[in-house]
CSV table of C-alpha atoms in Angstrom, one decimal:
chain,number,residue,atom,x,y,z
X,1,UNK,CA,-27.9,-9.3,14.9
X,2,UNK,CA,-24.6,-9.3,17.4
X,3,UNK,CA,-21.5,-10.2,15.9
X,4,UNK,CA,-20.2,-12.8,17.8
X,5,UNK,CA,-16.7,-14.3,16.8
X,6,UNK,CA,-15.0,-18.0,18.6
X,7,UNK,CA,-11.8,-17.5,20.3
X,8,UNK,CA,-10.4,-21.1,20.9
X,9,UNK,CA,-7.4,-19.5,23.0
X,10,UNK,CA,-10.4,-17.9,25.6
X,11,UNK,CA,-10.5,-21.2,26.9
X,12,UNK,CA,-8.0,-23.3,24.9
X,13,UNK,CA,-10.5,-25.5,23.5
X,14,UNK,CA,-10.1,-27.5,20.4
X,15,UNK,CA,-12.3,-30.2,20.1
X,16,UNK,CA,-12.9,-32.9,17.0
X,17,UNK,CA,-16.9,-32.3,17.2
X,18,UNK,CA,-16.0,-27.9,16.4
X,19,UNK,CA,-15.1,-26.8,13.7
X,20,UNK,CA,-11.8,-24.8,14.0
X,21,UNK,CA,-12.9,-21.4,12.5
X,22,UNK,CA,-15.9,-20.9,13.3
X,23,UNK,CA,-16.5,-22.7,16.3
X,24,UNK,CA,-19.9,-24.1,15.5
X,25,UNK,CA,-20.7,-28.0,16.6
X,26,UNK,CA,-20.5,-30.4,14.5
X,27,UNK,CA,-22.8,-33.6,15.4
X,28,UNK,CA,-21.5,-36.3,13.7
X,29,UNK,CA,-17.9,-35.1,13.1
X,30,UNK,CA,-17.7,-35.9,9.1
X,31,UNK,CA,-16.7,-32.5,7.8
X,32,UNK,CA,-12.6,-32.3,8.0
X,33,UNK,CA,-10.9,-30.3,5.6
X,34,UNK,CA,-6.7,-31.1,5.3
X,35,UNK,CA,-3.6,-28.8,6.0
X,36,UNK,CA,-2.1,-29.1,3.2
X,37,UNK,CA,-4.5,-29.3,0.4
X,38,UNK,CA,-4.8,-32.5,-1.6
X,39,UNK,CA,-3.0,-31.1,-4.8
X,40,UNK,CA,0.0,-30.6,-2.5
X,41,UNK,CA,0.1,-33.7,-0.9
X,42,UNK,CA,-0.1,-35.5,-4.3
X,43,UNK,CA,2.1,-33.7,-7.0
X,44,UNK,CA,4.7,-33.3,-4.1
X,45,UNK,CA,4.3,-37.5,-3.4
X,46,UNK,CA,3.8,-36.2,0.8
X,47,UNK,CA,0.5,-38.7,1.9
X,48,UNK,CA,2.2,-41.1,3.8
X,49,UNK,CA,5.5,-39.5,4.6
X,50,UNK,CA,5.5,-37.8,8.1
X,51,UNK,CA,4.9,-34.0,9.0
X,52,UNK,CA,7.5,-33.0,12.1
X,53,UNK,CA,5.9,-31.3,14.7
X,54,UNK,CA,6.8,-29.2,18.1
X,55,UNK,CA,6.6,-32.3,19.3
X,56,UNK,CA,10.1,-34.3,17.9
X,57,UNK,CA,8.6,-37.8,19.0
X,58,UNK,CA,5.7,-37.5,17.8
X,59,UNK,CA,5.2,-36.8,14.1
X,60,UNK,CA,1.9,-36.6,12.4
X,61,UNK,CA,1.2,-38.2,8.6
X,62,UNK,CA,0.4,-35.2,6.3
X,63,UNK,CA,-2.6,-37.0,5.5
X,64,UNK,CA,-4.0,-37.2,9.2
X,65,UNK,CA,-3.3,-33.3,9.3
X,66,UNK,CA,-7.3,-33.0,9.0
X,67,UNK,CA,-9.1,-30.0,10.7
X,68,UNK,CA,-12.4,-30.6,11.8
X,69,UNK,CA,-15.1,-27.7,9.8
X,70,UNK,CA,-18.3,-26.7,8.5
X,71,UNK,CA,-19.1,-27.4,4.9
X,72,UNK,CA,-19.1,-23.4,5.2
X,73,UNK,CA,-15.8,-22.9,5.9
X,74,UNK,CA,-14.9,-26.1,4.0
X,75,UNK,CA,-16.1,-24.9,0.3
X,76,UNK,CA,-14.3,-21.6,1.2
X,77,UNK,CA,-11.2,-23.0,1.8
X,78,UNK,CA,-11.7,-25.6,-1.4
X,79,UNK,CA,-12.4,-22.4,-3.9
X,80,UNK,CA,-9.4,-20.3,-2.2
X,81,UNK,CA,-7.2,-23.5,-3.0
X,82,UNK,CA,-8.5,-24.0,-6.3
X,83,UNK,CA,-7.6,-19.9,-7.3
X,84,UNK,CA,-3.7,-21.1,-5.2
X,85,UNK,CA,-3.3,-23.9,-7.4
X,86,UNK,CA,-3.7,-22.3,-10.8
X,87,UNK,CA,-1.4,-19.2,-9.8
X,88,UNK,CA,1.5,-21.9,-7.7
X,89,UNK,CA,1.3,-24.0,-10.8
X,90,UNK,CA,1.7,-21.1,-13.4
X,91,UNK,CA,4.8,-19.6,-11.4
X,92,UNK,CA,6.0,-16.0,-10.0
X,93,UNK,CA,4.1,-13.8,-12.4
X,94,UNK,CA,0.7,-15.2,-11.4
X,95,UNK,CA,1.5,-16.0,-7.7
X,96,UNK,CA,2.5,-12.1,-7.6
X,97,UNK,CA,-0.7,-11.5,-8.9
X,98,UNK,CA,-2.7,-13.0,-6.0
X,99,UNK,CA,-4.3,-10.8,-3.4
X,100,UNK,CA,-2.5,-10.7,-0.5
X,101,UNK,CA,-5.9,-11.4,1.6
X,102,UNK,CA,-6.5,-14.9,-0.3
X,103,UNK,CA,-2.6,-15.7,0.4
X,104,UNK,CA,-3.1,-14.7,4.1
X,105,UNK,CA,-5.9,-17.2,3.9
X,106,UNK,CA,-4.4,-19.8,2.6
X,107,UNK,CA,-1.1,-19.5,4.2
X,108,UNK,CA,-2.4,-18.9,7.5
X,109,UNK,CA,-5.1,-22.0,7.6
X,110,UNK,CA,-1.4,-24.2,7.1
X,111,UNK,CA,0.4,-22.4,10.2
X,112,UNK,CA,-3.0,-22.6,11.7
X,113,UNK,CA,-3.3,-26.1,11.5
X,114,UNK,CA,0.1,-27.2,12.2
X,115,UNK,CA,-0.4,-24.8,15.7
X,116,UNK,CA,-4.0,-26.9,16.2
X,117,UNK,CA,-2.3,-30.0,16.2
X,118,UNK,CA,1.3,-28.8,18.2
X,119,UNK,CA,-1.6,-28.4,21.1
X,120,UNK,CA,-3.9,-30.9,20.5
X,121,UNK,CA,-0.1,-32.9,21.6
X,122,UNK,CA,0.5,-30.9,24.1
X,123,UNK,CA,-3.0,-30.8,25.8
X,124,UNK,CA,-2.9,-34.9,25.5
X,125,UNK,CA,0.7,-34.9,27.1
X,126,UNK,CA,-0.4,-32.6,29.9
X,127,UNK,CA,-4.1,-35.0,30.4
X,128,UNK,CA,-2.4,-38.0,30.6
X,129,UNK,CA,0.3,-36.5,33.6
X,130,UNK,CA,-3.0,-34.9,35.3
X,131,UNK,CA,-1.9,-31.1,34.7
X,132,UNK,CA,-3.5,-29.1,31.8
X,133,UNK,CA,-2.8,-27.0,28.6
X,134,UNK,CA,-1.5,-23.4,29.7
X,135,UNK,CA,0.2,-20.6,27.6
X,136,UNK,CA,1.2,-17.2,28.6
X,137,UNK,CA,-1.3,-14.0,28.3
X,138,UNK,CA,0.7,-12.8,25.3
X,139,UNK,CA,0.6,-16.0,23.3
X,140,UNK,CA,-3.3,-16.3,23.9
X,141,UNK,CA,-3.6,-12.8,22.5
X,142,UNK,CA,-1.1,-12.9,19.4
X,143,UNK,CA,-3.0,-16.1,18.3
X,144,UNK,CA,-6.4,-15.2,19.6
X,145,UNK,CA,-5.7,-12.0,16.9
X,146,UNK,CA,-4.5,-14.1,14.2
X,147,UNK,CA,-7.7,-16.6,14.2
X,148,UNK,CA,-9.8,-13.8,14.3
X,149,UNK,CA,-8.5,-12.8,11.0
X,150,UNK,CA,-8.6,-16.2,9.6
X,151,UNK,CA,-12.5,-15.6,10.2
X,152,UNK,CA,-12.5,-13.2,7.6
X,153,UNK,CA,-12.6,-15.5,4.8
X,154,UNK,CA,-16.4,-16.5,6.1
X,155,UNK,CA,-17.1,-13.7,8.3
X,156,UNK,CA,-17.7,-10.2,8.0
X,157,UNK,CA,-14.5,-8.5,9.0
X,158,UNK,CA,-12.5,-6.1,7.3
X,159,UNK,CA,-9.0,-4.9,6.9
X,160,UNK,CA,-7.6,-1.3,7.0
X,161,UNK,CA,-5.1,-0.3,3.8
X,162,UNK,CA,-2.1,-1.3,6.3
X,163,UNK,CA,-1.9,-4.9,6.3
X,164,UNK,CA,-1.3,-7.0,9.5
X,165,UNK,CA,1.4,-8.9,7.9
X,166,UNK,CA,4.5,-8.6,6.1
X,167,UNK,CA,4.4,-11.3,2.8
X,168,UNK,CA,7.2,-10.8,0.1
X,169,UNK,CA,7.6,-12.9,-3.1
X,170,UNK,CA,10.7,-13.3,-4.7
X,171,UNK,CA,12.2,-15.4,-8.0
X,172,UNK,CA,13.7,-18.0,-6.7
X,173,UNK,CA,15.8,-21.1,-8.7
X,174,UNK,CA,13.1,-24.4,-8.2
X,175,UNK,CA,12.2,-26.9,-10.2
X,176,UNK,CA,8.0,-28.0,-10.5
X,177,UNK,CA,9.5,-31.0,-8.0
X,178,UNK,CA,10.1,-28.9,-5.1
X,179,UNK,CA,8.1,-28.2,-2.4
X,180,UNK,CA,10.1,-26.3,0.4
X,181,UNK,CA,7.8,-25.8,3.4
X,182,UNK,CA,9.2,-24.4,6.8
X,183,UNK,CA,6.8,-22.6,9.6
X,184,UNK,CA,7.7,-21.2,12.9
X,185,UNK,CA,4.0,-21.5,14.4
X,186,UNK,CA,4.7,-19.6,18.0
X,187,UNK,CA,5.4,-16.8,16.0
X,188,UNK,CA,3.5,-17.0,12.8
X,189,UNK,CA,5.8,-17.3,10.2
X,190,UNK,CA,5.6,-19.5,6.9
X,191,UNK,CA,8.3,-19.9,4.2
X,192,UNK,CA,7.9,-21.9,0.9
X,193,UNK,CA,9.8,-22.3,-2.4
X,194,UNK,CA,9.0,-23.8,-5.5
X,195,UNK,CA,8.5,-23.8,-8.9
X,196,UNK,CA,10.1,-20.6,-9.5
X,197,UNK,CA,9.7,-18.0,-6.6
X,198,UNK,CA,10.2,-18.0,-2.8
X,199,UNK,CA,7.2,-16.5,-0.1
X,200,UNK,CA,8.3,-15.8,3.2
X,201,UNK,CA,5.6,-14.3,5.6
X,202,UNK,CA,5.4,-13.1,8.8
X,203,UNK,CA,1.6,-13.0,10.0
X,204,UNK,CA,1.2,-10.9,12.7
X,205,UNK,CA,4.1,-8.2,12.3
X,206,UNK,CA,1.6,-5.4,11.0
X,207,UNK,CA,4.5,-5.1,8.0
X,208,UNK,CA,7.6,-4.2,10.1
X,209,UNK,CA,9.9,-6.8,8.8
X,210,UNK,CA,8.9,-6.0,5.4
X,211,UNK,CA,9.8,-3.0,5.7
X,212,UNK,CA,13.0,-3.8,7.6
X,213,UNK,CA,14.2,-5.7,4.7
X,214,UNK,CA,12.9,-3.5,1.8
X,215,UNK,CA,15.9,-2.3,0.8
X,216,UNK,CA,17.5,-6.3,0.2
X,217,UNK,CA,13.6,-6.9,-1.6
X,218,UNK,CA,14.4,-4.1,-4.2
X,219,UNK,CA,18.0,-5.0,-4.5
X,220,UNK,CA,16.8,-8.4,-5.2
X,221,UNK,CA,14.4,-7.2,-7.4
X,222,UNK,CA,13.5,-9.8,-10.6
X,223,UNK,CA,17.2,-11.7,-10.2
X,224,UNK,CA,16.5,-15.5,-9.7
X,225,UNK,CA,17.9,-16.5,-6.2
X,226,UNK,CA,19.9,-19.2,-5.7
X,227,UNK,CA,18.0,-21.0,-3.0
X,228,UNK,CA,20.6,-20.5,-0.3
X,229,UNK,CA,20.0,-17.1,-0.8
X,230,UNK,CA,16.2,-17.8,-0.3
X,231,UNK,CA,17.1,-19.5,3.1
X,232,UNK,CA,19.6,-16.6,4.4
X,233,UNK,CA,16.5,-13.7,3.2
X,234,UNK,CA,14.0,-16.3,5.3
X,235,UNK,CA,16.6,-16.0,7.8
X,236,UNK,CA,16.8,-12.5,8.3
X,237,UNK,CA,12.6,-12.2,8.6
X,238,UNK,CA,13.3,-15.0,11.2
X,239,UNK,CA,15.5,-13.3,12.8
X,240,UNK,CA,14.4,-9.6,13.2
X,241,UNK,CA,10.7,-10.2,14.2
X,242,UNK,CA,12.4,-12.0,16.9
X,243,UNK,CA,14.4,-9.3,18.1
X,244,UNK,CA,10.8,-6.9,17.3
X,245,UNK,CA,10.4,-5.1,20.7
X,246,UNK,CA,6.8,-4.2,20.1
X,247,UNK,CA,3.8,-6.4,19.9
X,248,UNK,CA,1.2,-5.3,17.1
X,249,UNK,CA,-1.6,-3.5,18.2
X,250,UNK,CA,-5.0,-3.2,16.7
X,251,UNK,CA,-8.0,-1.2,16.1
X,252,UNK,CA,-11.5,-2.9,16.2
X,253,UNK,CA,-14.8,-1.2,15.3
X,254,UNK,CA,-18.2,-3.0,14.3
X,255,UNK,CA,-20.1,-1.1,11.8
X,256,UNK,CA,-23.4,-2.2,10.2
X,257,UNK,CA,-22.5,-5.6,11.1
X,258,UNK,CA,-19.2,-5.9,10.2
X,259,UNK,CA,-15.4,-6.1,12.1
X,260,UNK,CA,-13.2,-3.5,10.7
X,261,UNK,CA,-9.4,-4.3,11.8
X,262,UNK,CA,-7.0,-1.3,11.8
X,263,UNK,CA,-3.3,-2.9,12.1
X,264,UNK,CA,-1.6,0.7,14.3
X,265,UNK,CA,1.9,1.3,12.9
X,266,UNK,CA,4.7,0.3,14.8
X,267,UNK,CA,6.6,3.1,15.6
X,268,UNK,CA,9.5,3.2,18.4
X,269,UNK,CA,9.4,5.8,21.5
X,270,UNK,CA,12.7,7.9,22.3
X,271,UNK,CA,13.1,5.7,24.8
X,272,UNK,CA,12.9,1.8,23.0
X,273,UNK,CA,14.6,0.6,19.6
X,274,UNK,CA,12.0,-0.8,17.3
X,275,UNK,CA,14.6,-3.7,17.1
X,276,UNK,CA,16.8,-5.3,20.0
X,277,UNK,CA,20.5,-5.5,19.0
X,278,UNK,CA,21.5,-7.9,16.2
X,279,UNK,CA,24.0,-10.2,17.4
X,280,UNK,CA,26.1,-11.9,14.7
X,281,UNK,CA,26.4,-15.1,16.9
X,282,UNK,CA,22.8,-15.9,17.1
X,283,UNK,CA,21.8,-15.1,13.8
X,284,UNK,CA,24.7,-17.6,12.5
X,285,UNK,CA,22.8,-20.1,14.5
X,286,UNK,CA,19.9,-19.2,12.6
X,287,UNK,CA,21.5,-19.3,9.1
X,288,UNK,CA,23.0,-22.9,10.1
X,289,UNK,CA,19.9,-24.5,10.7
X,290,UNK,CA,18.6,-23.2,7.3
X,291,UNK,CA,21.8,-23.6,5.4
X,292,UNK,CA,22.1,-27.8,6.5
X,293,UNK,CA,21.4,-28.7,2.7
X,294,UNK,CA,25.1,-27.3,1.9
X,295,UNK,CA,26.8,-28.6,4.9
X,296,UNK,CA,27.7,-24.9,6.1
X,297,UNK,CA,28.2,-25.2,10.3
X,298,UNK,CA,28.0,-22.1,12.4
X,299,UNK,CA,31.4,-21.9,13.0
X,300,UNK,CA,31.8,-21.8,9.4
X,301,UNK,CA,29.2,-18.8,9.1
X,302,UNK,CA,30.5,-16.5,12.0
X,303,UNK,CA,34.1,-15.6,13.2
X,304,UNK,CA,35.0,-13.2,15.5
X,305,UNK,CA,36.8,-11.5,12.6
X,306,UNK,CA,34.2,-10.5,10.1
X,307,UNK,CA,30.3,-10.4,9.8
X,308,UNK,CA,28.4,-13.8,9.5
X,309,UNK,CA,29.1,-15.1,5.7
X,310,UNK,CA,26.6,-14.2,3.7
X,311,UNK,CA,25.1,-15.1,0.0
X,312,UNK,CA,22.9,-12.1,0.0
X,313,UNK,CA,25.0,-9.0,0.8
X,314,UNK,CA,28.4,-8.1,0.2
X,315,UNK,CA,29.1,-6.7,3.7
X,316,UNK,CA,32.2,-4.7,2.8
X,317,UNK,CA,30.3,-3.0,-0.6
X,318,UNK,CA,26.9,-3.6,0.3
X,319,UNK,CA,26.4,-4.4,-2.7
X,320,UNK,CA,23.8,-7.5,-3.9
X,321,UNK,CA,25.5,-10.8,-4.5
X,322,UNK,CA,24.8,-12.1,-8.1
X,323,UNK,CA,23.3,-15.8,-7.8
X,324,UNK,CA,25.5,-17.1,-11.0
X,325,UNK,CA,28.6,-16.6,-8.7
X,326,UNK,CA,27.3,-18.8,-6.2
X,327,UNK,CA,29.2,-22.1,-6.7
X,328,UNK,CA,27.3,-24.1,-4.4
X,329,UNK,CA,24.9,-26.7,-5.5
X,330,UNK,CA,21.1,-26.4,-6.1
């Protein structure tokens, strides 16, 4: 049997009557399975309110967020959700006790689906003014790679012991009432807080920024974050797998029917800097889209006199920043 796996970015087809994953037809379009999962949508009160999208004019209901599947692929992603809920609900210990494959899963069918529909818009947008859909070569390969390791969760593929993505949990000062979701789908990053801890991922970095930002993880380590601390950490991922100068590269070998993925290393040549240079300017524009909650501007973040501000890092001492002297609100 030939292993045969759909690429929807081959010909930048996404079609109601296909099922997303797979890319197997689906006759009389009934199967859908939602973006968010129904437990979210519900304790969080989010059916009717509207999901923005690339697209500022044209937001979609979370409850139309519906991706048409299999029943396959649809009970897979139903038992995933169901092991999800019971950690999310129970809090940090239990979420930190997930496998980092069924959180890949689950996280990456969300910045998945929100990507579907940002060109689903865009295709429509393009019909209607008689041109067509087109991305660049390199987007069509970094999400081409991704969806091919969606597939894993109902096809045999494989992963090597180094990851193809960077995930770190952290404690993080929520209430059961919040639900802080935030994606950057061009480049395949998803952030959430609540009830107790903080995930920020980056889904196609092979580990890099995780490993970038170690040394703040194990400063961190089990102190509870104040959640502009959260933002400024989410920040910093943000932030540095944009300046990455090297796109992840992969090994692929079939064996007795099944995909094995190797994520390579990224390593920097004499000649190249893993990272382009951090400039304090832009990365304040980062932080003051995060930090809007508080009211903090960019001017108020960066001066041409000091390092950005900073809730995370003591940039004279180096030294960790201890929530409880944090006097901003939650």
């Amino acid at each position: 049997m030939e292993l045969n796996f759909f690429n929807p970015f081959e010909t930048l087809y996404f079609e109601e009557n296909t099922c997303f994953l797979t890319g197997d037809e689906l006759p009389d379009n009934s199967t859908t399975i939602l973006v968010f999962p129904e437990w979210v949508l519900e304790k969080f009160e989010l059916k009717d309110k509207k999901f923005q999208m690339m697209d500022a004019y044209n937001p979609i209901v979370y409850s139309d967020l519906k991706l048409p599947c299999t029943l396959k692929v649809k009970d897979a992603f139903d038992n995933l959700d169901k092991k999800i809920k019971i950690a999310f609900e129970a809090g940090l210990p239990e979420v930190k006790n997930l496998n980092e494959l069924d959180l890949f899963h689950w996280m990456g069918k969300i910045v998945y689906g929100i990507l579907y529909f940002d060109l689903k818009q865009e295709q429509l947008k393009q019909q209607k003014a008689n041109g067509e859909l087109s991305i660049s070569p390199h987007l069509k390969n970094r999400f081409a790679h991704f969806h091919l390791m969606l597939q894993s969760l109902v096809s045999p593929i494989t992963f090597s012991e180094h990851k193809p993505w960077s995930i770190a949990i952290v404690p993080l000062k929520y209430s059961k009432d919040v639900f802080n979701y935030r994606d950057d789908t061009v480049n395949l990053i998803f952030s959430l807080g609540m009830n107790g801890f903080g995930i920020v991922a980056c889904l196609q970095d092979n580990g890099i920024n995780l490993k970038e930002h170690q040394l703040i993880i194990d400063k961190i380590g089990k102190t509870v974050l104040h959640p502009i601390q959260f933002e400024e950490l989410v920040g910093r991922f943000m932030y540095s797998n944009y300046l990455l100068k090297y796109e992840p590269k992969y090994s692929m070998k079939i064996s007795n029917q099944n995909l094995h993925i190797e994520s390579m290393p990224i390593v920097a040549n004499e000649n190249r800097p893993l990272f382009g240079a951090w400039e304090d300017k832009m990365f304040g524009q980062v932080l003051a889209g995060l930090w809007k909650p508080w009211g903090i501007t960019e001017k108020e973040i960066v001066s041409d006199s000091s390092s950005p501000r900073s809730y995370l890092i003591n940039e004279r001492t180096m030294d960790f920043i201890d929530p409880e002297k944090i006097s901003l609100p939650y």
